[in-house]
Coordinates of C-alpha atoms (C1' of nucleotides) in Angstrom, one line a residue:
Chain A
X1 CA 9.6 -20.1 1.4
X2 CA 6.6 -21.6 -0.3
X3 CA 8.8 -24.3 -1.9
X4 CA 8.5 -26.1 1.4
X5 CA 4.9 -26.9 0.6
X6 CA 5.9 -29.1 -2.3
X7 CA 6.8 -32.7 -2.4
X8 CA 10.5 -33.2 -3.0
X9 CA 11.4 -36.4 -4.8
X10 CA 12.9 -37.5 -8.0
X11 CA 11.5 -40.6 -9.6
X12 CA 14.9 -42.3 -9.6
X13 CA 16.9 -40.7 -6.9
X14 CA 20.3 -39.1 -7.5
X15 CA 22.7 -40.6 -10.1
X16 CA 25.8 -42.0 -8.6
X17 CA 28.9 -42.8 -10.6
X18 CA 31.9 -44.7 -9.3
X19 CA 35.5 -44.9 -10.5
X20 CA 36.8 -48.3 -9.4
X21 CA 40.6 -48.4 -9.2
X22 CA 43.0 -51.2 -8.7
X23 CA 46.7 -51.8 -9.0
X24 CA 47.5 -54.7 -11.3
X25 CA 50.9 -56.3 -10.8
X26 CA 52.8 -58.3 -13.4
X27 CA 55.7 -60.5 -12.4
X28 CA 58.7 -59.8 -14.5
X29 CA 59.9 -62.8 -16.6
X30 CA 63.1 -63.8 -14.9
X31 CA 64.6 -66.9 -13.5
X32 CA 65.1 -65.0 -10.2
X33 CA 62.4 -63.6 -7.9
X34 CA 62.2 -60.0 -8.9
X35 CA 60.1 -56.9 -8.3
X36 CA 56.7 -56.9 -9.9
X37 CA 55.5 -54.1 -12.2
X38 CA 52.5 -52.3 -10.8
X39 CA 50.1 -50.1 -12.7
X40 CA 47.0 -48.3 -11.7
X41 CA 43.9 -49.4 -13.6
X42 CA 40.3 -48.3 -13.7
X43 CA 37.2 -50.2 -14.4
X44 CA 35.0 -49.1 -17.3
X45 CA 31.7 -50.5 -18.5
X46 CA 30.4 -50.5 -22.0
X47 CA 27.0 -48.9 -22.5
X48 CA 24.4 -51.0 -24.3
X49 CA 24.0 -50.5 -28.0
X50 CA 20.5 -49.4 -27.6
X51 CA 21.1 -46.8 -24.9
X52 CA 19.4 -43.5 -25.5
X53 CA 22.7 -41.6 -24.9
X54 CA 26.2 -42.6 -25.9
X55 CA 25.3 -46.2 -27.0
X56 CA 28.3 -48.4 -27.2
X57 CA 30.6 -46.0 -25.4
X58 CA 32.7 -46.9 -22.4
X59 CA 31.8 -45.1 -19.2
X60 CA 32.2 -45.1 -15.5
X61 CA 29.8 -47.5 -13.9
X62 CA 26.8 -45.7 -12.4
X63 CA 23.3 -46.1 -11.1
X64 CA 20.7 -44.3 -9.1
X65 CA 20.5 -43.9 -5.3
X66 CA 17.1 -44.6 -3.9
X67 CA 15.4 -42.7 -1.1
X68 CA 15.8 -45.5 1.3
X69 CA 19.6 -45.7 1.2
X70 CA 22.5 -43.5 1.7
X71 CA 24.6 -42.3 -1.2
X72 CA 27.5 -44.5 -0.1
X73 CA 25.2 -47.5 0.0
X74 CA 24.2 -46.8 -3.6
X75 CA 27.9 -46.6 -4.5
X76 CA 28.6 -49.9 -2.7
X77 CA 25.7 -51.5 -4.5
X78 CA 27.1 -50.4 -7.8
X79 CA 30.5 -51.6 -6.8
X80 CA 29.1 -55.0 -5.9
X81 CA 27.2 -55.3 -9.2
X82 CA 30.3 -54.6 -11.2
X83 CA 32.9 -56.5 -9.3
X84 CA 31.1 -58.7 -6.8
X85 CA 33.2 -57.3 -4.0
X86 CA 31.6 -56.5 -0.7
X87 CA 31.7 -53.7 1.7
X88 CA 35.2 -54.3 3.0
X89 CA 36.7 -52.0 0.4
X90 CA 36.9 -48.3 0.9
X91 CA 35.0 -45.8 -1.1
X92 CA 35.4 -42.0 -1.0
X93 CA 33.1 -39.4 -2.3
X94 CA 34.9 -37.2 -4.8
X95 CA 32.5 -34.5 -6.0
X96 CA 29.1 -33.8 -7.3
X97 CA 28.5 -32.3 -10.7
X98 CA 25.8 -30.7 -12.6
X99 CA 25.7 -28.2 -15.4
X100 CA 23.2 -27.7 -18.2
X101 CA 23.8 -30.1 -21.1
X102 CA 26.0 -32.7 -19.3
X103 CA 23.4 -35.3 -20.2
X104 CA 21.4 -35.1 -23.4
X105 CA 18.4 -36.6 -21.7
X106 CA 18.0 -33.6 -19.3
X107 CA 18.5 -32.8 -15.7
X108 CA 21.1 -35.3 -14.6
X109 CA 23.5 -34.4 -11.8
X110 CA 26.0 -37.1 -10.7
X111 CA 27.6 -37.8 -7.3
X112 CA 31.0 -39.3 -8.1
X113 CA 32.6 -41.9 -5.9
X114 CA 35.9 -43.7 -6.1
X115 CA 36.7 -47.2 -4.8
X116 CA 40.1 -48.6 -4.1
X117 CA 40.1 -52.4 -4.6
X118 CA 42.8 -54.9 -4.2
X119 CA 43.7 -56.8 -7.3
X120 CA 42.9 -60.2 -5.7
X121 CA 39.2 -59.2 -5.6
X122 CA 39.2 -58.6 -9.3
X123 CA 41.0 -61.7 -10.6
X124 CA 38.2 -62.6 -13.1
X125 CA 38.1 -59.0 -14.5
X126 CA 41.9 -58.8 -14.7
X127 CA 42.1 -62.0 -16.6
X128 CA 39.3 -61.3 -19.1
X129 CA 41.0 -58.7 -21.3
X130 CA 38.4 -59.1 -24.0
X131 CA 35.4 -58.6 -21.9
X132 CA 32.5 -57.0 -23.7
X133 CA 30.8 -55.1 -20.9
X134 CA 33.2 -54.4 -18.1
X135 CA 37.0 -54.2 -18.4
X136 CA 40.0 -52.9 -16.6
X137 CA 42.0 -50.2 -18.4
X138 CA 45.3 -48.6 -17.5
X139 CA 45.0 -45.0 -16.6
X140 CA 46.9 -44.1 -19.8
X141 CA 44.5 -46.1 -21.9
X142 CA 41.4 -44.8 -20.2
X143 CA 42.4 -41.1 -20.5
X144 CA 43.0 -41.5 -24.2
X145 CA 39.5 -43.0 -24.9
X146 CA 36.4 -41.0 -25.7
X147 CA 34.2 -41.8 -22.8
X148 CA 30.4 -41.3 -22.5
X149 CA 29.1 -38.0 -21.1
X150 CA 31.7 -36.0 -19.2
X151 CA 33.3 -39.1 -17.8
X152 CA 36.7 -38.2 -19.1
X153 CA 36.7 -35.1 -17.0
X154 CA 35.2 -37.0 -14.0
X155 CA 37.9 -39.6 -14.3
X156 CA 40.6 -36.9 -14.4
X157 CA 39.2 -35.2 -11.3
X158 CA 38.9 -38.5 -9.5
X159 CA 42.4 -39.4 -10.3
X160 CA 43.7 -36.1 -9.0
X161 CA 41.7 -36.7 -5.8
X162 CA 43.2 -40.2 -5.4
X163 CA 46.7 -38.9 -6.0
X164 CA 46.2 -36.2 -3.5
X165 CA 44.9 -38.7 -0.9
X166 CA 47.7 -41.1 -1.7
X167 CA 50.3 -38.4 -0.6
X168 CA 48.4 -36.9 2.3
X169 CA 46.7 -39.9 3.9
X170 CA 47.4 -43.6 4.4
X171 CA 45.0 -44.9 1.7
X172 CA 48.0 -46.7 0.3
X173 CA 46.9 -49.4 2.7
X174 CA 43.8 -50.0 0.6
X175 CA 46.1 -51.4 -2.1
X176 CA 48.3 -53.4 0.2
X177 CA 47.9 -56.5 2.3
X178 CA 47.7 -56.1 6.0
X179 CA 51.5 -56.7 6.2
X180 CA 53.7 -55.4 3.4
X181 CA 57.3 -54.6 2.7
X182 CA 58.7 -51.1 2.4
X183 CA 59.3 -51.8 -1.3
X184 CA 55.6 -52.7 -1.9
X185 CA 54.5 -49.5 -0.2
X186 CA 57.0 -47.6 -2.3
X187 CA 55.7 -49.2 -5.5
X188 CA 52.0 -48.6 -4.6
X189 CA 52.8 -44.9 -4.1
X190 CA 54.6 -44.7 -7.4
X191 CA 51.8 -46.6 -9.3
X192 CA 49.4 -43.8 -8.3
X193 CA 51.8 -40.9 -8.3
X194 CA 54.5 -41.5 -10.8
X195 CA 56.3 -38.3 -10.0
X196 CA 57.0 -39.6 -6.6
X197 CA 60.7 -40.5 -6.9
X198 CA 63.0 -41.1 -4.0
X199 CA 66.0 -43.2 -3.3
X200 CA 64.4 -46.2 -1.6
X201 CA 67.1 -46.3 1.1
X202 CA 66.3 -42.7 2.1
X203 CA 62.6 -43.4 1.8
X204 CA 62.9 -46.2 4.3
X205 CA 64.9 -44.2 6.7
X206 CA 62.8 -41.1 6.5
X207 CA 59.7 -43.2 7.2
X208 CA 61.1 -45.1 10.1
X209 CA 63.5 -42.7 11.8
X210 CA 62.2 -39.2 11.7
X211 CA 60.2 -37.5 14.4
X212 CA 57.2 -36.5 12.3
X213 CA 56.8 -39.8 10.6
X214 CA 57.9 -42.3 13.1
X215 CA 54.9 -44.5 14.0
X216 CA 53.2 -44.2 10.7
X217 CA 54.2 -47.8 10.0
X218 CA 55.7 -50.3 12.4
X219 CA 57.5 -53.6 12.2
X220 CA 55.4 -56.7 12.0
X221 CA 56.5 -59.2 14.7
X222 CA 55.3 -62.8 15.4
X223 CA 54.1 -64.2 18.6
X224 CA 57.6 -64.6 20.1
X225 CA 58.6 -61.1 19.1
X226 CA 60.6 -62.4 16.1
X227 CA 60.4 -60.2 13.0
X228 CA 58.0 -61.3 10.3
X229 CA 59.4 -61.3 6.8
X230 CA 58.3 -62.1 3.2
X231 CA 60.3 -63.4 0.3
X232 CA 57.5 -62.6 -2.2
X233 CA 59.7 -60.4 -4.3
X234 CA 63.3 -61.3 -3.4
X235 CA 65.3 -64.3 -2.4
X236 CA 66.4 -62.4 0.6
X237 CA 63.4 -62.1 2.9
X238 CA 62.3 -58.5 3.6
X239 CA 60.9 -57.2 6.9
X240 CA 57.1 -56.8 6.9
X241 CA 55.4 -53.7 8.2
X242 CA 51.9 -52.6 9.0
X243 CA 50.2 -49.3 9.2
X244 CA 49.7 -48.2 12.8
X245 CA 46.6 -46.1 12.3
X246 CA 48.5 -42.9 13.0
X247 CA 48.2 -40.3 10.3
X248 CA 50.2 -37.1 10.5
X249 CA 48.6 -33.8 9.5
X250 CA 51.0 -31.9 7.4
X251 CA 51.2 -28.3 6.2
X252 CA 52.7 -26.3 3.4
X253 CA 53.8 -23.6 5.9
X254 CA 56.2 -25.6 8.0
X255 CA 57.5 -29.1 8.3
X256 CA 55.8 -30.1 11.5
X257 CA 52.5 -31.6 12.3
X258 CA 49.6 -29.7 13.8
Chain B
X1 CA 18.5 -50.1 -18.4
X2 CA 14.9 -49.2 -19.0
X3 CA 15.3 -46.3 -16.6
X4 CA 16.8 -44.5 -19.5
X5 CA 13.3 -44.2 -21.0
X6 CA 12.0 -42.1 -18.2
X7 CA 12.2 -38.4 -17.7
X8 CA 14.8 -37.3 -15.1
X9 CA 13.9 -34.2 -13.3
X10 CA 13.1 -33.1 -9.8
X11 CA 10.6 -30.3 -9.4
X12 CA 13.1 -28.0 -7.6
X13 CA 16.5 -29.3 -8.6
X14 CA 19.1 -30.3 -6.1
X15 CA 19.3 -28.7 -2.6
X16 CA 22.4 -26.7 -2.0
X17 CA 23.6 -25.5 1.4
X18 CA 26.4 -23.2 1.9
X19 CA 28.6 -22.5 5.0
X20 CA 29.8 -18.9 4.7
X21 CA 33.0 -18.2 6.7
X22 CA 34.7 -15.0 7.6
X23 CA 37.4 -13.9 10.0
X24 CA 36.3 -11.0 12.2
X25 CA 39.0 -8.9 13.7
X26 CA 38.7 -6.9 16.8
X27 CA 41.3 -4.2 17.6
X28 CA 42.6 -4.5 21.1
X29 CA 41.9 -1.5 23.3
X30 CA 45.3 0.1 23.8
X31 CA 46.9 3.4 23.4
X32 CA 49.4 1.8 21.1
X33 CA 48.8 0.2 17.8
X34 CA 48.6 -3.5 18.5
X35 CA 47.7 -6.9 17.0
X36 CA 44.1 -7.5 16.3
X37 CA 42.2 -10.5 17.6
X38 CA 41.0 -12.6 14.8
X39 CA 38.3 -15.2 15.0
X40 CA 36.6 -17.5 12.5
X41 CA 32.9 -16.9 12.1
X42 CA 30.1 -18.6 10.2
X43 CA 26.8 -17.2 8.9
X44 CA 23.6 -18.8 10.0
X45 CA 20.1 -17.9 9.0
X46 CA 17.0 -18.3 11.1
X47 CA 14.2 -20.4 9.6
X48 CA 10.8 -18.8 9.4
X49 CA 8.4 -19.5 12.3
X50 CA 6.0 -21.2 9.9
X51 CA 8.5 -23.5 8.2
X52 CA 7.2 -27.0 7.9
X53 CA 10.5 -28.4 9.4
X54 CA 12.5 -26.9 12.2
X55 CA 10.7 -23.6 12.4
X56 CA 12.6 -20.9 14.2
X57 CA 15.9 -22.9 14.2
X58 CA 19.2 -21.5 13.0
X59 CA 20.5 -23.2 9.9
X60 CA 23.1 -23.0 7.1
X61 CA 21.7 -20.9 4.3
X62 CA 20.4 -23.0 1.4
X63 CA 18.4 -23.2 -1.7
X64 CA 17.7 -25.2 -4.8
X65 CA 19.8 -25.5 -7.9
X66 CA 17.9 -25.3 -11.1
X67 CA 18.3 -27.3 -14.2
X68 CA 19.7 -24.3 -16.1
X69 CA 22.6 -23.5 -13.8
X70 CA 25.6 -25.3 -12.4
X71 CA 25.7 -26.3 -8.8
X72 CA 28.3 -23.6 -8.2
X73 CA 26.1 -21.0 -9.7
X74 CA 23.3 -22.0 -7.3
X75 CA 25.7 -21.7 -4.4
X76 CA 26.9 -18.2 -5.6
X77 CA 23.3 -17.1 -5.9
X78 CA 22.6 -18.2 -2.3
X79 CA 25.8 -16.4 -1.2
X80 CA 24.7 -13.3 -2.9
X81 CA 21.2 -13.5 -1.4
X82 CA 22.5 -13.7 2.1
X83 CA 25.5 -11.4 1.9
X84 CA 25.2 -9.4 -1.2
X85 CA 28.7 -10.3 -2.2
X86 CA 29.4 -11.1 -5.8
X87 CA 31.3 -13.8 -7.6
X88 CA 34.8 -12.6 -6.6
X89 CA 34.8 -14.7 -3.5
X90 CA 35.9 -18.3 -3.6
X91 CA 33.5 -21.2 -3.0
X92 CA 34.4 -24.8 -2.6
X93 CA 32.3 -27.9 -2.8
X94 CA 32.6 -29.9 0.4
X95 CA 30.4 -32.9 0.1
X96 CA 27.0 -34.2 -0.8
X97 CA 24.8 -36.0 1.8
X98 CA 21.7 -38.0 1.7
X99 CA 20.4 -40.7 4.1
X100 CA 16.9 -41.7 4.9
X101 CA 15.3 -39.4 7.5
X102 CA 17.7 -36.4 7.2
X103 CA 14.7 -34.3 6.3
X104 CA 11.3 -35.0 7.7
X105 CA 9.7 -33.8 4.5
X106 CA 11.1 -36.7 2.5
X107 CA 13.8 -37.3 -0.1
X108 CA 16.2 -34.4 0.4
X109 CA 19.9 -34.7 -0.4
X110 CA 22.1 -31.7 0.0
X111 CA 25.2 -30.5 -1.8
X112 CA 27.3 -28.6 0.7
X113 CA 29.5 -25.7 -0.3
X114 CA 31.6 -23.4 1.7
X115 CA 32.6 -19.8 0.9
X116 CA 35.5 -17.8 2.3
X117 CA 34.5 -14.2 2.5
X118 CA 36.6 -11.2 3.6
X119 CA 35.2 -9.3 6.6
X120 CA 35.0 -6.1 4.7
X121 CA 32.3 -7.5 2.5
X122 CA 30.2 -8.3 5.5
X123 CA 30.4 -5.1 7.5
X124 CA 26.6 -4.8 7.9
X125 CA 26.2 -8.4 9.1
X126 CA 29.2 -8.1 11.4
X127 CA 27.7 -4.9 13.0
X128 CA 24.2 -6.2 13.4
X129 CA 24.6 -8.6 16.3
X130 CA 20.9 -8.7 17.0
X131 CA 19.8 -9.6 13.5
X132 CA 16.7 -11.7 13.4
X133 CA 17.3 -13.7 10.2
X134 CA 21.0 -13.8 9.4
X135 CA 23.8 -13.5 11.8
X136 CA 27.5 -14.3 12.2
X137 CA 28.4 -16.7 15.0
X138 CA 31.8 -17.7 16.2
X139 CA 32.6 -21.3 15.5
X140 CA 32.4 -22.1 19.1
X141 CA 29.0 -20.6 19.4
X142 CA 27.7 -22.2 16.2
X143 CA 28.8 -25.7 17.3
X144 CA 27.1 -25.4 20.6
X145 CA 23.8 -24.5 19.1
X146 CA 21.1 -27.0 18.1
X147 CA 20.9 -26.4 14.4
X148 CA 18.1 -27.4 12.0
X149 CA 18.4 -30.8 10.2
X150 CA 21.9 -32.3 10.3
X151 CA 23.5 -28.9 9.9
X152 CA 25.5 -29.3 13.0
X153 CA 27.3 -32.3 11.4
X154 CA 27.5 -30.5 8.1
X155 CA 29.1 -27.5 9.8
X156 CA 31.7 -29.8 11.5
X157 CA 32.5 -31.6 8.3
X158 CA 32.9 -28.3 6.4
X159 CA 35.1 -26.9 9.1
X160 CA 37.3 -29.9 8.9
X161 CA 37.5 -29.4 5.2
X162 CA 38.4 -25.7 5.5
X163 CA 41.0 -26.5 8.1
X164 CA 42.6 -29.1 5.9
X165 CA 42.6 -26.7 3.0
X166 CA 44.1 -24.0 5.1
X167 CA 47.1 -26.2 5.9
X168 CA 47.6 -27.8 2.4
X169 CA 46.7 -25.0 0.0
X170 CA 47.0 -21.2 -0.1
X171 CA 43.3 -20.4 0.6
X172 CA 44.6 -18.3 3.5
X173 CA 44.7 -15.7 0.7
X174 CA 40.9 -15.6 0.6
X175 CA 40.9 -14.1 4.1
X176 CA 43.7 -11.6 3.4
X177 CA 44.2 -8.5 1.3
X178 CA 46.3 -8.7 -1.8
X179 CA 49.3 -7.5 0.2
X180 CA 49.7 -8.7 3.8
X181 CA 52.2 -9.0 6.5
X182 CA 53.7 -12.2 7.8
X183 CA 51.9 -11.7 11.0
X184 CA 48.5 -11.3 9.3
X185 CA 49.1 -14.6 7.5
X186 CA 50.1 -16.2 10.7
X187 CA 47.0 -14.9 12.5
X188 CA 44.7 -16.1 9.7
X189 CA 46.1 -19.6 9.9
X190 CA 45.7 -19.6 13.6
X191 CA 42.1 -18.3 13.4
X192 CA 41.2 -21.3 11.3
X193 CA 43.5 -23.9 12.8
X194 CA 44.1 -23.0 16.5
X195 CA 46.5 -25.9 17.0
X196 CA 48.9 -24.3 14.6
X197 CA 51.5 -22.8 16.9
X198 CA 55.0 -21.8 15.9
X199 CA 57.5 -19.3 16.9
X200 CA 56.7 -16.4 14.5
X201 CA 60.4 -15.8 13.9
X202 CA 60.9 -19.4 12.7
X203 CA 57.6 -19.3 10.8
X204 CA 58.9 -16.4 8.8
X205 CA 62.3 -17.9 8.1
X206 CA 60.9 -21.3 7.2
X207 CA 58.5 -19.6 4.8
X208 CA 61.1 -17.5 3.1
X209 CA 64.3 -19.3 3.3
X210 CA 63.7 -23.0 2.8
X211 CA 63.9 -24.8 -0.5
X212 CA 60.5 -26.4 -0.6
X213 CA 58.6 -23.3 0.5
X214 CA 60.7 -20.5 -1.1
X215 CA 58.5 -18.7 -3.6
X216 CA 55.2 -19.4 -1.9
X217 CA 55.0 -15.7 -0.9
X218 CA 57.2 -13.0 -2.1
X219 CA 58.0 -9.4 -1.0
X220 CA 55.8 -6.7 -2.2
X221 CA 57.8 -3.9 -3.9
X222 CA 56.8 -0.5 -5.3
X223 CA 57.4 0.9 -8.7
X224 CA 61.0 1.8 -7.8
X225 CA 61.8 -1.5 -6.3
X226 CA 61.5 -0.1 -2.8
X227 CA 59.8 -2.5 -0.3
X228 CA 56.2 -1.8 0.5
X229 CA 55.3 -1.8 4.1
X230 CA 52.2 -1.4 6.4
X231 CA 51.9 0.0 9.8
X232 CA 48.3 -1.3 10.3
X233 CA 49.2 -3.3 13.4
X234 CA 52.4 -1.8 14.7
X235 CA 54.2 1.5 14.9
X236 CA 57.1 0.0 13.2
X237 CA 56.1 -0.7 9.6
X238 CA 56.2 -4.3 8.5
X239 CA 57.1 -5.7 5.1
X240 CA 54.2 -6.6 2.9
X241 CA 54.1 -9.9 1.0
X242 CA 51.8 -11.4 -1.6
X243 CA 51.1 -15.0 -2.7
X244 CA 53.0 -15.9 -5.8
X245 CA 50.5 -18.5 -7.1
X246 CA 53.0 -21.3 -6.4
X247 CA 51.5 -24.1 -4.3
X248 CA 53.7 -26.9 -3.2
X249 CA 52.4 -30.5 -3.1
X250 CA 53.4 -32.1 0.1
X251 CA 53.4 -35.7 1.3
X252 CA 53.3 -37.6 4.6
X253 CA 56.0 -39.9 3.3
X254 CA 58.9 -37.4 3.0
X255 CA 59.5 -33.8 3.3
X256 CA 59.9 -32.9 -0.4
X257 CA 57.4 -32.0 -3.0
X258 CA 56.3 -34.2 -5.9
Chain C
dC1 C1' 61.7 7.5 27.9
dT2 C1' 58.1 3.3 27.1
dA3 C1' 55.2 0.0 24.8
dA4 C1' 54.5 -2.5 21.2
dT5 C1' 55.8 -5.2 17.2
dA6 C1' 59.3 -6.0 13.4
dG7 C1' 63.2 -8.1 12.3
dT8 C1' 68.1 -10.4 12.9
dG9 C1' 71.5 -13.6 14.8
dT10 C1' 73.2 -17.8 16.8
dC11 C1' 73.7 -22.3 18.2
dT12 C1' 72.4 -27.3 18.3
dG13 C1' 70.6 -31.5 17.0
dT14 C1' 68.0 -33.6 13.4
dG15 C1' 67.1 -34.8 8.9
dA16 C1' 67.5 -35.0 3.6
dG17 C1' 70.0 -36.5 -0.2
dA18 C1' 73.7 -38.7 -2.5
dC19 C1' 76.1 -42.7 -2.7
dA20 C1' 78.8 -46.7 -1.4
dT21 C1' 78.9 -51.0 0.9
dT22 C1' 77.6 -55.2 3.0
dA23 C1' 74.0 -59.0 3.8
dT24 C1' 71.0 -62.8 2.5
dT25 C1' 68.8 -65.8 -0.1
dG26 C1' 67.5 -69.4 -4.4
dA27 C1' 69.1 -71.3 -8.2
Chain D
dT1 C1' 79.4 -69.0 -8.1
dC2 C1' 75.6 -65.2 -9.7
dA3 C1' 71.6 -62.3 -9.7
dA4 C1' 68.6 -60.0 -7.6
dT5 C1' 66.9 -57.3 -3.7
dA6 C1' 67.4 -56.1 1.5
dA7 C1' 69.7 -53.5 4.6
dT8 C1' 73.3 -50.6 6.6
dG9 C1' 76.7 -46.9 6.8
dT10 C1' 78.7 -42.4 5.8
dC11 C1' 79.3 -37.8 4.8
dT12 C1' 77.6 -33.0 3.9
dC13 C1' 74.6 -29.4 3.9
dA14 C1' 70.0 -27.8 4.9
dC15 C1' 66.9 -26.7 8.2
dA16 C1' 63.9 -26.8 12.5
dG17 C1' 63.5 -25.2 17.0
dA18 C1' 64.8 -22.5 20.8
dC19 C1' 65.9 -18.2 22.3
dA20 C1' 68.4 -13.9 22.8
dC21 C1' 69.0 -9.8 20.8
dT22 C1' 68.5 -5.4 18.0
dA23 C1' 65.5 -2.0 15.3
dT24 C1' 61.8 1.1 14.4
dT25 C1' 58.0 3.7 15.2
dA26 C1' 54.1 6.8 18.0
dG27 C1' 53.2 8.9 21.8

DNA sequence: CTAATAGTGTCTGTGAGACATTATTGA
DNA sequence: TCAATAATGTCTCACAGACACTATTAG
C-alpha cells in the first residue's frame, strides 16, 4: 500500500455535470379556462467556439468540484450559475462515469447530477428561445441533437433515473406548488413518464381511498377547516392537495408495502 | 473556460470502494432435511498496521481506477483481488462521495460500488472466520463496528441501495442458482429485507397468478416437459423456477405497470 | 408412525378498471 | 344557454390476506 505515501489531488477537482429539468406549461388557446399542456424540458449550454473539445456543441452544464466543497455543493454552484436559482431546489446524484476516450483531452471522469426546477424559477430562460449560450429544449429535441462528449448517453441515463424516481418516490412535488390539484399531479407524472396512462377518476380514487396509498396526499384545508380550492385550470374550482411526507415502499413481489 | 488549457489527471485515478455482499446459509441441526438459515454478510478488509490513516481498522475494500480502464473495471479488479471471483458476478454503482475532511490525507473522493456474490464463490472466506485481513461479517456486526473513514455511512447507504433494488428489481437472482424454489427466493428476499413478511402460500400465488407479476418467474421443466424439482431443503421435492427476464415497472400511484 | 416442508382450497373484503352520470363555474 | 373540467356513482372481476387443509417424502 505504498500509494498511501503519495499526495492525492487533482488540479481542478472532479468534473460535475448537471441535467437541469423543468416542466414548461402552455395554456391552450381557448375562451374557456382549460388544462395546460405540460412538457418536460432540459437545459443545455452551448460550448464556446474556441473550446478545445466540441467547440460550438450543445452540452449539459458542468464544472469542477473543488477540494473545499462537497460534490453536491459544486452541483448547486453550477445550477446557480446557469439559472440563478438557489439551494431550495432538489438535486440528485445520478451516476459517475469514466472510460478511456470519453474526453479527447484525457482523464476526465464526470459525476452526473440532475436538478428538478419549477418553471417559475426559469421564466427568463423559458422566454428566451433564441438564447445563444443556455436554452431549454424539450426532451424530444435534446435527444435528437448531437451533444458534446457522451452527453447524449448521460442525458438518457439521467432521464431514466428521473422517470424511475417519478414513479417510485414523491419527487413529483418538486415540479408542483405546495398545494396542487389531482389533475396537476397527474399531468406532471405524465409529462415525465408518458406511458403512464390511467383514467383520471380511477387515479384519484386509488390515490385517496386505498390502504397502501392513503395518506400519500391529503386535502388542503383553510384555517376554519373549509377545503381550499383552485380554479387555475377550470371554471369549477378543484380541491387542492398537498403531499404529506409519507412515501410508501413498494415491491415487485407483492402489492403491499414493507 | 481557461481551465480547458490545463492537463487533467490525478496521479492515481479515482478511488473506488466496493461493498461485497453475500448470503451465507447455515443448515439447521436436525435429523430431517430442513430450511437453512440465511443471513446477509459483507466483506471487510483490515487496514495494515502502518497505514497512514486508520491503521488496523476494518474497511470496505478499495483501490484506484486508472485512466485506461472504466470505473466498473476497477471495481471488478478490486473484487477479484479480494475474493478471486471473476466478472460473472454483478456489480452496481451506488454513489460517489466527497466532502472536505473525509480522508485525513487530503482530497479523496470515492466511487462506491456493490457486488452481489454467491456464497459458493466465497467458500474459503466463509470458512476462515479468524482471517486477519479479509473477513465476512453479518450486517449487524459490520454496522456495530467502528470502520475506517466514513465507511460506516457508505455501508449503510449501500445497504439501503441493495434493499431497494431487492424489492424493485430481480437482483434476487444474483443470490440464487439458475433454478430455485419459491422458498429459496422468499428467504433471499427476507435475508436482505427483514421487514418483508408474507404468508408464503400467498407469496407464491401472488407471484404466479396475478396479472402484473405473472411471467416474472416460470416453472423449470426438463427435456420431456416434466417439472424439475429439488429436495435440497425438504423431503418432499419442491418445484424449481427460474427468472424469465421480465421485470415489471411499478409505481406508488397505482398498482399497475407502466 | 412422525417431522418437516410442499402445495391446494376457500372465503371475505378490498381494490382496479371501465364507464356513465351529475355538479359547478365563467362567459 | 354552453364549454370545459370536477366530482361521484356503479358494476364486475381480480386479487390480497387469513387460514385450514391435504400431499409427499425420509427415516
